Amino acid sequence: MTQAVLFDEEPRLAIDGRSCRRVRESIALDEETAVKRIQAALRRSVPKAEVTVAALRDWEAGATSRSMPEIEAWAEALLLPFGAMADPASWARPQTDFRTGEGAASYSTHRKLRTFDAFCELAKEISLAEGSAEDVSLPVGDLTELLDARGTPDDVAIERFAMAIRGTIGLTRARQDQWADDEVALADAATAVEGVGVFVFTLSLDTAELRGASRWDVGMPPAVLLSSGDGAAPRLFTLAHELTHLCLRQGRREIALCTPFASRKTTNREELVANRVAGALLVPSADLEPLLADVPFAADYRSLPWSVRQGLRERFNVSNSVLGVRLAQMGFVGDPSLPKPSKRGGGGKGSLSLPVRYRRYLGPRALTGARAAVANGSLGVERIARLLDMRTDQVAATLET
């Protein structure tokens, strides 16, 4: 496979190739792409290594003895930590279904989420180049501590946890007061989240299927995916929701796939808690209560005077759906008949060039980190191109200021 470029005395380990093939198929990775990934990773330690599809098929046919560099490259291609290669099947990415009913597409078959995987790989490379792979500071949450004895969300504990997250990312009332509109609010909140070591990415997702995702695999920095198909206010809530998942899933490999909007139908306790924490994070009770002190109780959110609703929207820059649920939770209105989330924003390709779209999708931290890594030689344009499946000239145009 490597055409004698590895020394015979190179230590070799036995690997179950069939298990590796099942892992590859579970993440919808075709043979050609897997070979490209393996060869790219292997050439960092064995510059003249050559990998072919035929060689990969031989590896995956059964038990195989491979060198350490080969195994490391194979693990990277399968999005696994090196240690997982001892028993690859046990580390296979779960076939998590979207929460939209029977027969919904799984993570591994969703094209946009495979792009999110590529973004996460780039985030890992940037973090390694920066030396910041372990430089992530988020409050550690315990789901059981955010539930009461009946297993329902504990509002007191949730408010306390939300305040801890606000403190960590530096989200203060004074900072929110500077948010002139929804777009400014989203941009500033994303900056705050990226400031603690999280990467924020955007793709044009079908919001009827998926509003966001988050991932914090072993050896990778945490990352959040937002949908450009949502308006800025809905995306702000998704960001807070996914940030909560990251706090709850530190050190675990689960991937959160969410339709987070005030879903009163979900029975998943982590989803319920993430919704509550996100609401408290963006609309703290200490800031909300004074604004409603003289407002009479209403049957639902829509029954509040328009001036009150508009004032709350302008103050907190979250959607009417979020405000409706938040006020109901705090007892200011009855069970709300929620307005549908905004469909503003759009996310299609339109007339934007590919580099412009990638600059919008990758996020400030990823772009800044990639530019710095390319400038100091720790991460090449070719490597980024392989990760994102782009041409080198497209990567160069994407990274231009």
Coordinates of C-alpha atoms in Angstrom, one line a residue, residues 15-394:
I15 CA -6.6 -4.3 13.1
D16 CA -10.1 -5.7 12.4
G17 CA -10.6 -4.4 8.8
R18 CA -14.3 -5.5 8.6
S19 CA -15.1 -3.3 11.7
C20 CA -13.3 -0.4 10.1
R21 CA -15.4 -0.8 7.0
R22 CA -18.6 -0.8 9.0
V23 CA -17.5 2.4 10.7
R24 CA -16.7 4.0 7.3
E25 CA -20.1 3.0 5.9
S26 CA -21.9 4.3 9.1
I27 CA -20.6 7.8 8.4
A28 CA -21.3 7.6 4.7
L29 CA -17.7 7.8 3.7
D30 CA -17.0 6.4 0.2
E31 CA -13.8 4.5 -0.6
E32 CA -12.3 7.2 -2.8
T33 CA -12.8 9.9 -0.1
A34 CA -11.4 7.6 2.6
V35 CA -8.3 6.9 0.5
K36 CA -7.8 10.6 0.0
R37 CA -8.1 11.2 3.7
I38 CA -5.8 8.3 4.7
Q39 CA -3.1 9.3 2.2
A40 CA -3.2 13.0 3.2
A41 CA -2.8 12.1 6.9
L42 CA -0.2 9.5 6.2
R43 CA 2.0 11.8 4.2
R44 CA 2.5 14.0 7.2
S45 CA 4.8 11.3 8.6
V46 CA 5.6 9.3 5.5
P47 CA 5.9 11.9 2.7
K48 CA 6.1 9.4 -0.2
A49 CA 3.2 7.1 0.9
E50 CA 0.7 6.2 -1.8
V51 CA -2.7 4.8 -1.0
T52 CA -5.1 3.1 -3.5
V53 CA -8.7 2.0 -3.4
A54 CA -7.5 -1.6 -4.0
A55 CA -5.2 -1.3 -0.9
L56 CA -8.1 -0.1 1.2
R57 CA -10.3 -3.0 0.1
D58 CA -7.5 -5.4 1.1
W59 CA -7.4 -3.8 4.5
E60 CA -11.1 -4.0 5.0
A61 CA -11.4 -7.6 3.8
G62 CA -10.5 -9.0 7.3
A63 CA -7.7 -9.0 9.9
T64 CA -4.8 -6.8 8.7
S65 CA -1.4 -5.9 10.2
R66 CA -0.6 -2.2 9.8
S67 CA 2.1 0.2 10.9
M68 CA 1.5 2.8 13.5
P69 CA 1.5 5.7 11.0
E70 CA -1.0 3.8 8.8
I71 CA -3.3 3.1 11.8
E72 CA -3.1 6.8 12.9
A73 CA -4.0 7.9 9.3
W74 CA -6.8 5.3 9.1
A75 CA -8.3 6.5 12.4
E76 CA -8.2 10.1 11.3
A77 CA -10.0 9.3 8.1
L78 CA -12.7 7.5 10.1
L79 CA -13.0 10.4 12.6
L80 CA -11.9 8.2 15.4
P81 CA -9.3 8.6 18.1
F82 CA -6.2 6.4 17.7
G83 CA -7.1 4.3 20.7
A84 CA -10.4 3.4 19.2
M85 CA -8.7 1.3 16.5
A86 CA -8.4 -1.5 18.9
D87 CA -12.1 -2.0 18.7
P88 CA -13.5 0.3 16.0
A89 CA -17.1 -1.0 16.0
S90 CA -17.6 0.2 19.6
W91 CA -16.6 3.7 18.6
A92 CA -18.8 3.9 15.5
R93 CA -20.8 7.1 15.2
P94 CA -24.4 6.3 16.4
Q95 CA -27.1 6.4 13.7
T96 CA -28.9 9.3 15.4
D97 CA -32.2 10.2 13.8
F98 CA -33.5 13.7 13.5
R99 CA -36.4 14.4 15.8
T100 CA -38.9 14.7 13.0
G101 CA -40.6 11.4 13.0
E102 CA -40.2 7.9 11.6
G103 CA -37.8 7.3 8.7
A104 CA -36.0 10.7 9.0
A105 CA -32.5 10.9 7.6
S106 CA -29.7 9.9 9.9
Y107 CA -26.7 12.0 10.7
S108 CA -24.4 9.9 8.6
T109 CA -26.4 10.2 5.4
H110 CA -27.1 14.0 5.7
R111 CA -24.9 15.8 3.2
K112 CA -24.8 19.1 5.1
L113 CA -23.8 17.5 8.3
R114 CA -20.9 15.7 6.5
T115 CA -19.8 19.3 5.6
F116 CA -20.1 20.1 9.3
D117 CA -17.8 17.2 10.0
A118 CA -15.3 18.7 7.5
F119 CA -15.6 22.1 9.3
C120 CA -14.9 20.3 12.6
E121 CA -11.8 18.7 11.1
L122 CA -10.6 22.1 10.1
A123 CA -11.3 23.4 13.6
K124 CA -9.1 20.7 15.0
E125 CA -6.3 21.5 12.7
I126 CA -6.5 25.2 13.6
S127 CA -6.6 24.5 17.3
L128 CA -3.5 22.3 17.0
A129 CA -1.7 25.0 15.1
E130 CA -2.7 27.6 17.7
G131 CA -1.8 25.3 20.6
S132 CA -5.3 25.9 21.9
A133 CA -6.8 22.4 21.5
E134 CA -7.3 22.2 25.3
D135 CA -8.0 25.9 25.9
V136 CA -11.7 25.6 26.3
S137 CA -13.5 26.9 29.3
L138 CA -17.2 26.0 29.8
P139 CA -19.3 25.3 32.9
V140 CA -19.7 21.6 33.4
G141 CA -23.4 20.7 33.6
D142 CA -25.0 17.6 35.1
L143 CA -28.5 16.9 33.7
T144 CA -29.7 15.2 36.8
E145 CA -28.9 18.4 38.9
L146 CA -31.1 20.4 36.5
L147 CA -34.2 18.2 37.1
D148 CA -36.4 18.0 40.1
A149 CA -37.6 14.9 41.9
R150 CA -40.3 14.3 39.3
G151 CA -37.7 14.5 36.4
T152 CA -39.0 17.8 35.1
P153 CA -36.7 20.9 34.6
D154 CA -35.9 22.7 37.9
D155 CA -36.2 26.4 37.2
V156 CA -34.1 27.5 40.1
A157 CA -31.2 25.2 39.2
I158 CA -31.6 26.1 35.5
E159 CA -31.5 29.9 36.2
R160 CA -28.3 29.3 38.2
F161 CA -26.7 27.3 35.5
A162 CA -27.6 29.9 32.8
M163 CA -26.0 32.6 34.9
A164 CA -22.8 30.5 35.1
I165 CA -22.7 30.2 31.3
R166 CA -23.4 34.0 30.9
G167 CA -20.5 34.7 33.3
T168 CA -18.2 32.4 31.4
I169 CA -18.9 33.9 28.0
G170 CA -19.0 37.5 29.3
L171 CA -22.7 38.1 28.4
T172 CA -23.8 41.0 30.6
R173 CA -26.9 43.2 30.6
A174 CA -24.7 46.1 29.5
R175 CA -23.5 44.1 26.6
Q176 CA -27.0 43.2 25.6
D177 CA -28.0 46.8 25.8
Q178 CA -25.6 47.5 23.0
W179 CA -27.3 45.1 20.6
A180 CA -29.0 47.5 18.1
D181 CA -30.8 44.7 16.2
D182 CA -31.1 41.0 15.8
E183 CA -28.1 40.7 13.4
V184 CA -25.8 42.6 15.8
A185 CA -27.1 40.4 18.7
L186 CA -26.2 37.2 16.9
A187 CA -22.8 38.4 15.7
D188 CA -21.8 39.6 19.2
A189 CA -23.1 36.5 20.9
A190 CA -21.2 34.3 18.5
T191 CA -18.1 36.3 19.2
A192 CA -18.6 35.8 22.9
V193 CA -19.0 32.0 22.4
E194 CA -16.0 31.7 20.1
G195 CA -14.0 33.6 22.7
V196 CA -14.1 30.7 25.1
G197 CA -12.9 28.2 22.6
V198 CA -16.0 27.1 20.7
F199 CA -16.2 27.3 16.9
V200 CA -19.4 28.5 15.4
F201 CA -20.3 27.5 11.8
T202 CA -23.3 28.1 9.5
L203 CA -24.9 26.1 6.7
S204 CA -28.1 26.5 4.8
L205 CA -30.2 23.8 6.5
D206 CA -33.8 22.9 6.0
T207 CA -35.2 24.3 9.3
A208 CA -38.2 22.0 9.1
E209 CA -35.8 19.2 9.5
L210 CA -32.9 20.6 11.6
R211 CA -32.2 23.9 13.2
G212 CA -28.8 23.2 14.6
A213 CA -26.2 20.8 15.8
S214 CA -23.2 20.6 18.1
R215 CA -20.3 18.3 18.4
W216 CA -17.4 17.9 20.9
D217 CA -15.6 14.7 19.9
V218 CA -12.4 13.4 21.6
G219 CA -9.4 15.3 20.3
M220 CA -11.5 18.1 18.7
P221 CA -12.6 21.5 19.9
P222 CA -16.3 22.1 20.5
A223 CA -18.3 23.3 17.6
V224 CA -21.9 24.6 16.9
L225 CA -23.7 24.6 13.6
L226 CA -26.4 27.1 12.9
S227 CA -28.8 27.3 10.0
S228 CA -28.7 30.3 7.6
G229 CA -32.3 29.4 6.7
D230 CA -33.4 30.9 10.0
G231 CA -33.6 34.6 10.9
A232 CA -31.0 36.1 13.2
A233 CA -33.2 35.9 16.4
P234 CA -34.0 32.2 15.9
R235 CA -30.3 31.5 15.3
L236 CA -29.4 33.3 18.5
F237 CA -31.6 30.9 20.5
T238 CA -30.2 27.9 18.6
L239 CA -26.7 29.1 19.6
A240 CA -27.6 29.3 23.2
H241 CA -29.4 25.9 23.0
E242 CA -26.4 24.2 21.4
L243 CA -24.0 25.8 23.9
T244 CA -26.0 24.2 26.7
H245 CA -25.6 20.8 25.0
L246 CA -21.8 21.4 24.9
C247 CA -21.8 22.2 28.6
L248 CA -23.8 19.0 29.4
R249 CA -21.8 16.8 27.1
Q250 CA -18.2 17.6 28.0
G251 CA -15.9 14.6 27.6
R252 CA -18.6 12.6 25.8
R253 CA -18.8 11.7 22.1
E254 CA -22.5 12.2 21.5
I255 CA -23.6 14.6 18.8
A256 CA -26.5 16.8 19.5
L257 CA -29.0 17.2 16.6
C258 CA -31.7 19.6 17.5
T259 CA -34.9 21.3 16.4
P260 CA -34.6 23.5 19.5
F261 CA -37.4 26.0 19.0
A262 CA -39.6 25.9 22.1
S263 CA -40.6 22.4 21.3
R264 CA -43.3 21.7 23.8
K265 CA -43.9 18.3 22.3
T266 CA -40.5 16.8 22.9
T267 CA -40.1 14.3 25.8
N268 CA -36.3 14.3 25.7
R269 CA -35.2 15.7 29.0
E270 CA -31.9 17.1 27.8
E271 CA -33.8 18.9 25.0
L272 CA -36.3 20.3 27.5
V273 CA -33.4 21.5 29.8
A274 CA -31.5 22.9 26.9
N275 CA -34.5 25.0 25.8
R276 CA -35.0 26.2 29.4
V277 CA -31.3 27.1 29.9
A278 CA -31.2 28.9 26.5
G279 CA -34.2 31.0 27.4
A280 CA -32.8 31.9 30.8
L281 CA -29.4 32.6 29.3
L282 CA -30.8 35.1 26.8
V283 CA -33.7 36.5 28.9
P284 CA -32.6 36.4 32.6
S285 CA -35.4 36.6 35.1
A286 CA -33.6 39.5 36.9
D287 CA -33.8 41.6 33.7
L288 CA -37.2 40.5 32.7
E289 CA -39.2 40.9 35.9
P290 CA -38.8 44.7 36.2
L291 CA -40.1 45.2 32.7
L292 CA -43.3 43.3 33.5
A293 CA -43.9 44.5 37.0
D294 CA -46.9 46.7 36.0
V295 CA -48.2 44.5 33.1
P296 CA -51.4 42.6 33.9
F297 CA -51.4 38.8 33.5
A298 CA -52.4 37.7 30.0
A299 CA -54.0 34.5 28.8
D300 CA -51.2 34.0 26.4
Y301 CA -48.2 35.9 24.9
R302 CA -50.2 37.2 21.9
S303 CA -52.7 38.8 24.3
L304 CA -50.1 41.2 25.7
P305 CA -50.2 44.7 24.4
W306 CA -48.2 45.1 21.2
S307 CA -46.0 47.8 22.8
V308 CA -45.0 45.4 25.5
R309 CA -44.1 42.6 23.1
Q310 CA -42.2 45.0 20.8
G311 CA -40.3 46.4 23.8
L312 CA -39.3 42.9 24.9
R313 CA -38.2 42.0 21.3
E314 CA -36.0 45.1 21.1
R315 CA -34.6 44.6 24.6
F316 CA -33.6 41.0 24.3
N317 CA -33.3 40.4 20.5
V318 CA -34.9 36.9 20.7
S319 CA -37.9 35.7 18.8
N320 CA -41.5 36.0 19.9
S321 CA -41.6 32.2 20.2
V322 CA -38.8 32.3 22.8
L323 CA -40.4 35.2 24.7
G324 CA -43.8 33.5 24.7
V325 CA -42.4 30.3 26.3
R326 CA -40.1 32.2 28.7
L327 CA -43.0 34.4 30.0
A328 CA -45.2 31.3 30.4
Q329 CA -42.5 29.5 32.4
M330 CA -42.2 32.5 34.7
G331 CA -46.0 32.9 35.1
F332 CA -46.4 36.2 33.4
V333 CA -48.8 34.7 30.7
G334 CA -50.8 31.5 30.4
D335 CA -50.0 28.6 28.2
P336 CA -49.0 30.4 25.0
S337 CA -50.3 29.7 21.5
L338 CA -46.9 30.4 20.0
P339 CA -46.3 32.3 16.8
K340 CA -44.4 30.4 14.2
P341 CA -40.6 31.0 14.1
S342 CA -39.4 33.6 11.7
K343 CA -38.5 32.4 8.2
R344 CA -36.4 35.4 7.5
G345 CA -32.8 35.1 6.5
G346 CA -32.7 32.6 3.6
G347 CA -29.7 30.4 3.0
G348 CA -29.6 29.4 -0.6
K349 CA -26.5 29.9 -2.8
G350 CA -28.0 32.8 -4.6
S351 CA -25.5 34.8 -6.5
L352 CA -22.7 34.6 -3.9
S353 CA -19.4 33.2 -5.0
L354 CA -18.1 30.1 -3.3
P355 CA -15.3 32.0 -1.4
V356 CA -17.9 34.5 -0.1
R357 CA -20.2 31.8 1.0
Y358 CA -17.4 29.9 2.8
R359 CA -16.3 33.1 4.6
R360 CA -19.9 33.3 5.8
Y361 CA -20.1 29.7 6.7
L362 CA -16.8 29.2 8.5
G363 CA -17.1 31.8 11.1
P364 CA -14.7 34.5 12.4
R365 CA -12.6 32.2 14.6
A366 CA -12.1 29.6 11.9
L367 CA -11.1 32.2 9.3
T368 CA -8.8 34.1 11.6
G369 CA -7.2 30.8 12.8
A370 CA -6.8 29.4 9.3
R371 CA -5.2 32.6 8.0
A372 CA -2.7 32.7 10.9
A373 CA -1.9 29.0 10.5
V374 CA -1.2 29.5 6.8
A375 CA 0.8 32.6 7.4
N376 CA 3.1 30.9 9.9
G377 CA 3.4 27.7 7.9
S378 CA 1.7 25.4 10.5
L379 CA -1.3 24.6 8.2
G380 CA -1.1 24.7 4.4
V381 CA -3.7 25.8 1.9
E382 CA -3.5 22.3 0.4
R383 CA -4.4 20.7 3.7
I384 CA -7.4 23.0 4.1
A385 CA -8.5 22.3 0.6
R386 CA -8.4 18.5 1.2
L387 CA -10.4 18.9 4.5
L388 CA -13.1 21.0 2.8
D389 CA -13.0 19.3 -0.6
M390 CA -12.2 22.6 -2.3
R391 CA -9.6 23.6 -4.9
T392 CA -6.5 25.4 -3.5
D393 CA -7.4 28.5 -5.5
Q394 CA -10.8 28.5 -3.9

